[in-house]
Coordinates of C-alpha atoms in Angstrom, one line a residue:
Chain A
X1 CA -0.2 226.3 20.5
X2 CA -2.7 223.9 21.9
X3 CA -2.5 220.2 22.5
X4 CA -5.8 219.0 21.1
X5 CA -5.3 215.2 21.2
X6 CA -3.0 212.8 23.0
X7 CA -2.9 209.0 22.5
X8 CA -1.1 207.0 25.2
X9 CA 0.3 203.5 25.2
X10 CA 2.5 201.8 27.8
X11 CA 3.6 205.1 29.5
X12 CA 4.2 204.8 33.2
X13 CA 0.9 203.8 35.0
X14 CA -1.3 205.4 32.4
X15 CA -3.9 203.3 30.7
X16 CA -4.0 203.0 26.9
X17 CA -6.3 205.8 25.9
X18 CA -7.0 208.7 23.7
X19 CA -7.6 212.1 25.2
X20 CA -9.1 215.2 23.7
X21 CA -8.2 218.6 25.3
X22 CA -9.9 221.9 24.9
X23 CA -8.8 225.5 25.0
X24 CA -7.9 227.4 28.2
X25 CA -7.3 225.8 31.5
X26 CA -7.2 221.9 31.7
X27 CA -7.3 220.7 35.3
X28 CA -6.0 217.3 36.0
X29 CA -7.5 216.1 39.2
X30 CA -6.8 213.0 41.4
X31 CA -5.3 211.6 44.6
X32 CA -1.7 210.9 45.2
X33 CA 0.0 208.3 42.9
X34 CA -2.9 208.1 40.5
X35 CA -1.0 209.4 37.4
X36 CA -1.5 213.2 37.3
X37 CA 2.2 213.9 37.0
X38 CA 2.7 211.0 34.6
X39 CA 0.2 212.7 32.3
X40 CA 2.1 216.0 32.3
X41 CA 5.3 214.0 31.8
X42 CA 3.9 212.3 28.8
X43 CA 2.9 215.7 27.3
X44 CA 6.4 217.1 28.1
X45 CA 8.1 214.1 26.5
X46 CA 6.2 214.6 23.3
X47 CA 7.1 218.3 23.1
X48 CA 10.7 218.3 24.5
X49 CA 11.9 214.8 23.4
X50 CA 12.8 213.9 26.9
X51 CA 11.3 213.6 30.3
X52 CA 11.6 216.2 33.1
X53 CA 12.2 213.4 35.6
X54 CA 14.3 210.7 34.1
X55 CA 16.7 210.3 31.2
X56 CA 16.1 206.6 31.2
X57 CA 13.4 205.5 28.8
X58 CA 13.1 202.1 30.5
X59 CA 11.7 203.8 33.6
X60 CA 9.0 205.4 31.6
X61 CA 7.7 202.1 30.3
X62 CA 4.6 200.9 32.2
X63 CA 4.8 198.2 34.8
X64 CA 4.5 194.7 33.4
X65 CA 1.8 192.6 35.0
X66 CA 2.5 189.2 33.4
X67 CA -0.2 188.8 30.8
X68 CA -0.1 192.3 29.5
X69 CA 3.6 192.7 29.1
X70 CA 4.5 196.1 27.6
X71 CA 6.8 196.2 24.7
X72 CA 7.7 199.9 25.2
X73 CA 5.7 203.1 25.1
X74 CA 4.1 205.1 22.4
X75 CA 3.0 208.7 22.6
X76 CA 1.2 210.5 19.8
X77 CA -0.1 214.0 19.8
X78 CA -1.9 216.6 17.7
X79 CA -0.8 220.2 18.3
X80 CA -2.7 223.0 16.7
X81 CA -0.8 226.2 15.9
X82 CA -2.0 229.4 14.5
X83 CA -1.4 228.4 10.9
X84 CA -1.0 224.6 11.0
X85 CA -1.1 221.4 12.9
X86 CA 1.7 219.2 14.1
X87 CA 1.7 215.5 14.8
X88 CA 4.6 214.4 17.0
X89 CA 5.0 210.7 17.6
X90 CA 7.5 209.2 20.1
X91 CA 8.0 205.4 20.2
X92 CA 10.3 203.6 22.6
X93 CA 10.9 199.9 21.8
X94 CA 11.8 198.0 25.0
X95 CA 13.4 195.1 23.1
X96 CA 15.8 197.1 21.0
X97 CA 16.1 200.0 23.5
X98 CA 15.6 202.4 20.6
X99 CA 13.5 205.5 20.5
X100 CA 12.1 206.9 17.3
X101 CA 10.8 210.4 17.1
X102 CA 8.9 211.6 14.1
X103 CA 7.1 214.9 13.4
X104 CA 4.4 214.8 10.8
X105 CA 5.8 211.5 9.7
X106 CA 9.4 212.7 9.1
X107 CA 12.0 211.4 11.5
X108 CA 13.9 213.9 13.6
X109 CA 17.7 213.5 13.7
X110 CA 18.0 215.5 16.9
X111 CA 15.4 216.3 19.5
X112 CA 16.5 219.9 19.4
X113 CA 14.9 220.1 15.9
X114 CA 11.6 219.7 17.8
X115 CA 12.3 222.6 20.0
X116 CA 12.0 224.9 17.1
X117 CA 8.5 223.8 16.4
X118 CA 6.9 222.9 19.7
X119 CA 7.4 224.8 22.8
X120 CA 6.5 223.8 26.4
X121 CA 7.3 225.1 29.8
X122 CA 6.8 222.7 32.8
X123 CA 6.8 223.3 36.5
X124 CA 7.1 220.4 38.8
X125 CA 7.6 220.3 42.6
X126 CA 11.1 219.0 42.0
X127 CA 11.9 222.3 40.3
X128 CA 12.7 223.7 43.8
X129 CA 16.1 222.1 42.9
X130 CA 16.4 224.7 40.1
X131 CA 16.9 227.2 43.0
X132 CA 18.4 224.9 45.7
X133 CA 20.2 222.3 43.6
X134 CA 23.6 222.2 41.8
X135 CA 24.5 224.7 39.0
X136 CA 24.1 222.0 36.4
X137 CA 20.3 222.2 36.7
X138 CA 20.3 226.0 36.2
X139 CA 22.5 225.5 33.0
X140 CA 20.0 222.9 31.8
X141 CA 17.2 225.4 32.4
X142 CA 19.1 228.1 30.5
X143 CA 19.9 225.7 27.6
X144 CA 16.3 224.5 27.3
X145 CA 14.9 228.1 27.6
X146 CA 17.3 229.6 25.1
X147 CA 17.2 226.5 22.9
X148 CA 13.4 227.1 22.5
X149 CA 14.0 230.8 22.0
X150 CA 16.7 231.0 19.4
X151 CA 17.8 229.0 16.5
X152 CA 21.3 230.5 16.7
X153 CA 21.6 229.4 20.3
X154 CA 20.7 225.8 19.3
X155 CA 23.4 226.1 16.5
X156 CA 26.1 227.3 18.8
X157 CA 25.1 224.9 21.6
X158 CA 25.5 222.0 19.3
X159 CA 28.8 223.3 18.0
X160 CA 30.0 224.0 21.5
X161 CA 29.2 220.5 22.8
X162 CA 31.0 218.9 19.9
X163 CA 34.0 221.2 20.3
X164 CA 34.1 220.5 24.0
X165 CA 34.3 216.7 23.4
X166 CA 37.1 217.2 20.9
X167 CA 39.0 219.6 23.1
X168 CA 38.7 217.2 26.1
X169 CA 40.1 214.4 23.9
X170 CA 43.2 216.5 23.1
X171 CA 43.7 217.5 26.8
X172 CA 43.4 213.9 27.8
X173 CA 46.1 212.9 25.2
X174 CA 48.3 215.7 26.4
X175 CA 47.8 214.6 30.0
X176 CA 49.2 211.3 29.0
X177 CA 52.3 213.1 27.6
X178 CA 51.4 213.1 23.9
X179 CA 51.7 216.3 21.9
X180 CA 48.5 218.1 21.2
X181 CA 49.4 219.8 17.9
X182 CA 45.9 221.0 17.2
X183 CA 45.1 222.4 20.7
X184 CA 45.5 226.0 19.6
X185 CA 43.3 225.4 16.6
X186 CA 40.6 223.9 18.8
X187 CA 40.9 226.7 21.3
X188 CA 39.7 229.0 18.5
X189 CA 36.6 226.9 17.5
X190 CA 35.8 226.3 21.2
X191 CA 36.1 229.9 22.2
X192 CA 34.0 231.2 19.3
X193 CA 31.1 228.9 20.2
X194 CA 31.5 229.5 23.9
X195 CA 31.4 233.3 23.4
X196 CA 28.2 233.1 21.4
X197 CA 26.5 231.1 24.2
X198 CA 27.8 233.4 26.9
X199 CA 26.5 236.5 25.0
X200 CA 23.1 235.0 24.4
X201 CA 22.9 233.8 28.0
X202 CA 23.9 237.2 29.4
X203 CA 21.2 239.0 27.4
X204 CA 18.5 236.5 28.2
X205 CA 19.2 236.6 31.9
X206 CA 18.6 240.3 32.1
X207 CA 15.1 239.7 30.5
X208 CA 14.5 236.7 32.8
X209 CA 15.4 238.6 36.0
X210 CA 12.9 241.3 35.3
X211 CA 10.1 238.9 34.6
X212 CA 11.0 236.6 37.5
X213 CA 10.9 239.5 39.9
X214 CA 7.4 240.6 38.9
X215 CA 6.1 237.0 39.1
X216 CA 7.8 236.4 42.5
X217 CA 6.1 239.5 43.9
X218 CA 2.8 238.2 42.7
X219 CA 3.2 234.7 44.2
X220 CA 5.1 235.2 47.4
X221 CA 3.6 236.8 50.5
X222 CA 6.5 239.2 51.1
X223 CA 7.8 239.8 47.6
X224 CA 11.5 240.1 48.4
X225 CA 13.9 241.4 45.8
X226 CA 15.0 238.7 43.3
X227 CA 18.3 239.1 41.5
X228 CA 19.9 236.9 38.9
X229 CA 23.6 237.1 38.6
X230 CA 25.3 235.4 35.7
X231 CA 28.7 234.0 36.5
X232 CA 30.4 232.8 33.3
X233 CA 33.3 230.4 33.7
X234 CA 34.5 231.2 30.2
X235 CA 36.4 234.4 30.4
X236 CA 39.8 232.9 31.4
X237 CA 40.1 230.9 28.3
X238 CA 40.7 234.1 26.3
X239 CA 42.5 236.0 29.0
X240 CA 45.0 233.5 30.1
X241 CA 45.2 230.8 27.5
X242 CA 48.7 229.5 28.2
X243 CA 48.3 229.4 32.0
X244 CA 44.8 228.0 31.6
X245 CA 45.9 225.3 29.3
X246 CA 48.6 224.2 31.7
X247 CA 46.1 223.6 34.3
X248 CA 43.7 222.0 31.9
X249 CA 46.4 219.6 30.6
X250 CA 47.1 218.6 34.2
X251 CA 43.4 218.0 34.7
X252 CA 43.0 216.3 31.3
X253 CA 39.7 218.2 30.8
X254 CA 38.3 221.6 29.9
X255 CA 38.2 223.8 33.0
X256 CA 36.7 227.0 31.4
X257 CA 33.6 227.3 29.4
X258 CA 29.8 227.8 29.5
X259 CA 29.4 224.2 30.5
X260 CA 30.6 225.3 34.0
X261 CA 28.7 228.6 34.2
X262 CA 26.6 229.5 37.2
X263 CA 23.4 231.4 37.3
X264 CA 23.2 232.7 40.8
X265 CA 19.8 233.4 42.2
X266 CA 19.7 235.9 45.0
X267 CA 16.8 236.6 47.3
X268 CA 17.0 239.7 49.4
X269 CA 20.7 239.9 48.6
X270 CA 21.5 236.3 49.8
X271 CA 22.2 233.3 47.7
X272 CA 18.9 231.5 47.4
X273 CA 20.7 228.2 46.8
X274 CA 21.8 228.2 50.4
X275 CA 19.5 230.5 52.3
X276 CA 16.0 230.1 50.9
X277 CA 13.4 228.0 52.6
X278 CA 11.8 225.1 50.7
X279 CA 8.7 227.2 50.2
X280 CA 10.7 230.2 48.9
X281 CA 12.6 227.8 46.6
X282 CA 9.5 226.5 45.1
X283 CA 8.0 229.9 44.7
X284 CA 11.1 231.2 43.0
X285 CA 11.3 228.2 40.7
X286 CA 7.6 228.8 39.7
X287 CA 8.4 232.5 39.1
X288 CA 11.4 231.5 36.9
X289 CA 9.2 229.1 34.9
X290 CA 6.5 231.8 34.4
X291 CA 9.2 234.2 33.4
X292 CA 10.5 231.7 30.8
X293 CA 6.9 231.3 29.5
X294 CA 6.3 235.0 29.2
X295 CA 9.6 235.7 27.3
X296 CA 8.9 232.8 24.9
X297 CA 5.5 234.4 24.3
X298 CA 7.0 237.8 23.7
X299 CA 9.1 236.5 20.9
X300 CA 6.0 236.2 18.8
X301 CA 4.7 233.0 17.2
X302 CA 2.5 230.6 19.1
X303 CA 2.4 230.6 22.9
X304 CA 4.1 227.5 24.5
X305 CA 2.1 224.9 26.4
X306 CA 2.3 225.6 30.2
X307 CA 2.4 222.4 32.3
X308 CA 2.0 223.1 36.0
X309 CA 2.2 220.2 38.4
X310 CA 0.7 220.8 41.9
X311 CA 1.5 224.5 41.7
X312 CA -1.4 225.6 43.9
X313 CA -0.6 223.7 47.1
X314 CA 2.1 226.1 48.3
X315 CA 0.1 229.2 47.7
X316 CA -2.5 230.8 50.0
X317 CA -5.9 231.8 48.8
X318 CA -5.2 235.2 47.3
X319 CA -1.9 234.1 45.7
X320 CA -3.7 231.1 44.3
X321 CA -6.2 233.4 42.7
X322 CA -3.4 235.5 41.3
X323 CA -1.9 232.5 39.6
X324 CA -5.2 231.3 38.2
X325 CA -5.9 234.9 36.9
X326 CA -2.6 234.6 35.1
X327 CA -3.6 231.3 33.5
X328 CA -7.1 232.4 32.5
X329 CA -6.3 234.3 29.3
X330 CA -3.7 231.8 28.1
X331 CA -4.5 229.7 25.0
X332 CA -4.0 226.5 26.9
X333 CA -2.5 225.5 30.2
X334 CA -2.5 222.3 32.3
X335 CA -2.7 222.2 36.0
X336 CA -2.7 219.2 38.3
X337 CA -4.4 219.3 41.7
X338 CA -5.4 216.8 44.4
X339 CA -8.8 218.4 44.7
X340 CA -10.8 220.6 42.5
X341 CA -11.9 222.5 45.6
X342 CA -8.5 224.3 45.3
X343 CA -10.0 226.3 42.4
X344 CA -12.5 229.1 43.0
X345 CA -15.9 228.4 41.5
X346 CA -15.5 230.9 38.6
X347 CA -12.4 229.1 37.3
X348 CA -13.9 225.7 37.9
X349 CA -16.8 226.5 35.7
X350 CA -14.6 227.6 32.8
X351 CA -12.0 224.8 33.0
X352 CA -12.0 221.4 31.4
X353 CA -11.6 219.0 34.2
X354 CA -10.1 215.5 34.0
X355 CA -10.2 212.9 36.8
X356 CA -7.3 210.5 37.1
X357 CA -7.8 207.3 39.0
X358 CA -5.3 204.4 38.8
X359 CA -4.0 205.6 35.4
X360 CA -7.5 206.0 33.9
X361 CA -8.2 209.5 32.8
X362 CA -11.8 210.6 32.4
X363 CA -13.1 214.0 31.3
X364 CA -15.8 215.3 33.7
X365 CA -18.9 216.2 31.8
X366 CA -19.4 219.9 31.2
X367 CA -21.9 221.2 33.8
X368 CA -23.5 223.5 31.3
X369 CA -24.5 220.5 29.3
Chain B
X1 CA 17.8 183.5 15.8
X2 CA 17.8 181.7 12.4
X3 CA 20.5 179.1 11.9
X4 CA 22.5 179.8 8.8
X5 CA 25.3 177.7 7.3
X6 CA 28.6 179.1 8.5
X7 CA 29.7 180.3 5.1
X8 CA 26.4 182.2 4.7
X9 CA 26.8 183.8 8.1
X10 CA 30.3 184.9 7.1
X11 CA 28.9 186.5 4.0
X12 CA 26.3 188.3 6.0
X13 CA 28.9 189.6 8.4
X14 CA 31.1 190.8 5.6
X15 CA 28.1 192.6 3.9
X16 CA 26.9 194.1 7.2
X17 CA 30.3 195.8 7.7
X18 CA 29.7 197.9 4.5
X19 CA 28.5 201.4 5.1
X20 CA 24.7 201.8 4.9
X21 CA 24.0 198.1 5.0
X22 CA 22.0 197.0 8.0
X23 CA 21.3 193.3 8.9
X24 CA 18.1 193.2 6.8
X25 CA 19.8 194.6 3.7
X26 CA 22.8 192.2 4.2
X27 CA 20.3 189.3 4.2
X28 CA 18.6 190.6 1.0
X29 CA 21.9 191.0 -0.8
X30 CA 23.2 187.6 0.3
X31 CA 20.1 185.8 -0.8
X32 CA 20.2 187.7 -4.1
X33 CA 23.8 186.6 -4.7
X34 CA 23.0 183.0 -3.9
X35 CA 20.0 182.9 -6.2
X36 CA 21.7 184.6 -9.2
X37 CA 24.1 182.7 -11.5
X38 CA 27.6 181.8 -10.2
X39 CA 29.1 184.1 -12.9
X40 CA 27.4 187.1 -11.4
X41 CA 29.0 186.5 -8.0
X42 CA 32.4 185.9 -9.7
X43 CA 32.0 189.1 -11.6
X44 CA 31.4 191.0 -8.4
X45 CA 34.3 189.4 -6.6
X46 CA 36.6 190.0 -9.5
X47 CA 35.5 193.7 -9.8
X48 CA 36.3 194.2 -6.1
X49 CA 39.7 192.5 -6.5
X50 CA 40.6 194.4 -9.6
X51 CA 39.6 197.8 -8.1
X52 CA 41.6 197.0 -4.9
X53 CA 44.6 196.0 -7.0
X54 CA 44.7 198.8 -9.5
X55 CA 43.4 201.8 -7.7
X56 CA 46.0 203.8 -5.7
X57 CA 46.1 207.3 -4.3
X58 CA 47.8 209.7 -6.7
X59 CA 51.3 210.5 -5.3
X60 CA 50.7 214.2 -5.8
X61 CA 47.1 215.0 -5.0
X62 CA 46.1 211.7 -3.3
X63 CA 42.9 211.4 -5.4
X64 CA 42.0 207.8 -6.3
X65 CA 43.6 206.8 -9.6
X66 CA 44.7 203.8 -11.7
X67 CA 47.8 205.6 -13.0
X68 CA 50.2 207.8 -11.1
X69 CA 50.0 210.8 -11.3
X70 CA 46.2 210.8 -11.7
X71 CA 44.6 212.2 -14.9
X72 CA 43.9 215.5 -13.3
X73 CA 47.5 216.1 -12.2
X74 CA 48.7 215.0 -15.6
X75 CA 46.3 217.3 -17.5
X76 CA 48.4 220.2 -18.8
X77 CA 45.2 222.2 -19.5
X78 CA 44.6 222.5 -15.8
X79 CA 45.4 225.9 -14.3
X80 CA 48.4 225.3 -11.9
X81 CA 47.7 228.6 -10.0
X82 CA 44.7 227.2 -8.1
X83 CA 44.8 224.4 -5.6
X84 CA 41.6 223.2 -4.0
X85 CA 42.1 221.4 -0.6
X86 CA 39.3 218.9 0.1
X87 CA 38.7 216.3 2.9
X88 CA 37.9 213.3 0.7
X89 CA 38.1 211.9 -2.8
X90 CA 34.3 212.1 -3.0
X91 CA 34.6 215.9 -2.7
X92 CA 36.8 216.0 -5.8
X93 CA 34.2 214.0 -7.7
X94 CA 31.5 216.5 -6.5
X95 CA 33.4 219.5 -7.7
X96 CA 34.5 217.8 -10.9
X97 CA 30.8 217.1 -11.7
X98 CA 30.3 220.8 -11.9
X99 CA 33.1 221.2 -14.5
X100 CA 33.8 224.8 -13.6
X101 CA 36.9 224.4 -11.5
X102 CA 40.0 224.2 -13.7
X103 CA 42.7 224.1 -11.0
X104 CA 44.1 221.0 -9.2
X105 CA 43.3 219.3 -5.9
X106 CA 44.8 218.1 -2.7
X107 CA 42.9 215.4 -0.8
X108 CA 43.6 215.5 3.0
X109 CA 42.0 212.2 3.8
X110 CA 39.7 213.5 6.5
X111 CA 39.4 216.3 9.0
X112 CA 40.9 217.0 12.4
X113 CA 38.9 215.0 14.9
X114 CA 40.7 214.5 18.3
X115 CA 37.7 212.4 19.5
X116 CA 38.6 209.8 16.8
X117 CA 42.3 210.3 17.4
X118 CA 42.9 212.2 14.1
X119 CA 45.5 214.9 14.5
X120 CA 47.4 217.0 11.9
X121 CA 49.9 214.2 11.4
X122 CA 47.1 211.8 10.4
X123 CA 46.1 214.1 7.5
X124 CA 48.1 214.9 4.3
X125 CA 49.0 218.4 5.5
X126 CA 52.8 218.2 5.5
X127 CA 52.5 216.9 1.9
X128 CA 51.1 220.3 0.9
X129 CA 54.4 222.1 1.4
X130 CA 56.4 220.5 -1.5
X131 CA 53.5 221.2 -3.9
X132 CA 53.8 224.9 -3.2
X133 CA 57.6 225.1 -3.5
X134 CA 57.9 225.9 -7.2
X135 CA 55.7 229.0 -6.8
X136 CA 53.2 228.0 -9.4
X137 CA 50.3 227.8 -7.0
X138 CA 49.0 231.4 -6.4
X139 CA 45.9 230.6 -4.3
X140 CA 45.0 227.7 -2.1
X141 CA 41.2 227.3 -1.8
X142 CA 40.0 225.4 1.3
X143 CA 36.9 223.5 0.0
X144 CA 36.3 222.0 3.4
X145 CA 32.9 221.1 4.9
X146 CA 31.3 223.6 7.3
X147 CA 30.9 222.0 10.7
X148 CA 33.1 221.9 13.8
X149 CA 35.7 219.5 12.6
X150 CA 35.9 221.1 9.1
X151 CA 36.2 224.6 10.7
X152 CA 39.1 223.4 13.0
X153 CA 40.8 221.8 9.9
X154 CA 40.4 225.1 8.0
X155 CA 41.8 227.2 10.8
X156 CA 44.8 224.8 11.2
X157 CA 45.5 224.8 7.4
X158 CA 45.2 228.6 7.1
X159 CA 47.9 229.1 9.7
X160 CA 50.1 226.4 8.2
X161 CA 49.7 227.8 4.7
X162 CA 50.2 231.4 5.6
X163 CA 53.6 230.5 6.9
X164 CA 54.3 229.3 3.4
X165 CA 53.3 232.7 2.0
X166 CA 50.5 231.8 -0.3
X167 CA 47.1 233.3 -0.6
X168 CA 44.5 231.2 1.3
X169 CA 40.7 231.4 0.7
X170 CA 37.8 229.3 2.0
X171 CA 34.7 228.5 0.0
X172 CA 31.7 230.7 1.0
X173 CA 28.7 229.4 3.0
X174 CA 25.3 230.8 2.8
X175 CA 22.0 230.5 0.9
X176 CA 21.5 227.5 -1.4
X177 CA 20.6 228.6 -4.9
X178 CA 16.9 228.3 -5.7
X179 CA 15.8 229.2 -2.1
X180 CA 13.8 232.3 -1.3
X181 CA 15.1 234.4 1.5
X182 CA 11.9 233.9 3.5
X183 CA 12.3 230.1 3.4
X184 CA 15.9 230.0 4.6
X185 CA 16.5 229.1 8.3
X186 CA 17.7 231.8 10.7
X187 CA 21.2 230.3 11.1
X188 CA 21.9 230.0 7.4
X189 CA 20.6 233.6 6.9
X190 CA 22.9 234.8 9.7
X191 CA 25.9 233.1 8.2
X192 CA 25.0 234.4 4.8
X193 CA 24.8 237.9 6.2
X194 CA 28.1 237.6 7.9
X195 CA 29.7 236.4 4.6
X196 CA 28.1 239.1 2.5
X197 CA 30.0 240.5 -0.5
X198 CA 30.3 244.0 -1.8
X199 CA 28.8 244.4 -5.3

């Protein structure tokens, strides 16, 4: 799928403007703090329903400068797919603090409904936390990846999170000394949804590991062995229900379940979370994102949008070319860079180049005329 | 903020508490009532009062009724061997609209929802037992909404009813009639496959 048009209003530092994008590589070029990442963030918001940086819509609203006070932000896009076109529209109203999301004019009840239609894979420098940060970030990565991949996963994820909140409410009551007559019943509902998530995660991680290894080899100088080890925190609920429940009642919260799973990433046999360098972490994260992208492509249907923020800076010349070679045949990808000189001439000539300065985005004229 | 007379504000607040009525609708309804004849408002007030006074839950099935037992429980042409358990009185009306179910009902008054503090004792589950005592009911049909709270309620009821040694079934879920297979979403199709029937 290709983002052919984006209309911006009130988003971060970006000026009110309409942008038309082409096929293939779209290079977003500009100095630090000019708005490159904000543009990728706007595109991601419109495709995922939330930012990759902040859960707070207020932060996304542009700075007020007295006379031109922003009343919120508005993002509108046109996405061409193989057989049709989609028009997502996201509006955040500063006054009511409400966001409305519509797709082709119809309101979306849940942002996950969008994931079925529009797919996008981002990579941002902060993604090194995907490797070096807490397990929560890796679970969010898995949920987003599988949520785009499978309707059944979205169904079970939604059921699981509801069951989790209900089960927590019972355990809290029981902690206070009240009887939880329906705990056993909720165990059943909870376990069924949990098992479905665990099964899908386990299968997907195998696929992910293989693809991540091949991308890591391509991107890193040494190409060490990458292993992904899935560590579900759900098994005990079935195995030792009574003993488990006693501990859970004491804690007043669910202690077993896929909301506590860990996806351990190992590099040359050592836990990458603790032992990898900053550079290795970023490279691994990029490999994971590319793996996510490839698997989403393999499922058939339209290829997702690929949004790469400052992905070249860590790579040396030949690795840089390897990444650009990967991007070349893709229907559409976005890449930010401080200077266009980071791209070899051949790719520079084929790409659409946009210059970002102080929130203004201008398309560079095509040298061919 | 517009300054309304206190009695008008009170009316707005009362209307706004109704389900599906936002502040704008509340204003529209309130202005309509004030503009229309006094009799019209009196008629509405009287209708609400009368309904509140005369409608009670049936002491057997807990469906809304003016008499006790309700017309469905009184109707001797109903088949006593089937009992449909539903969450809400509105579900009875939905099934009755079809006219194909000839058994009787049992209205639970909701579904298990620990988040809202609703446990088994807050539903009319214990009241099911006396209705099964005379052995007339041969099958209890759980006509409960699919969804997490509905599923939990169904699991709880199934266990409770099995102890009373009665056949328990749950209504099927799957493809809506009039939909082509190719148009159905993956999840519905999967559930329909899981619930397939031998023919």
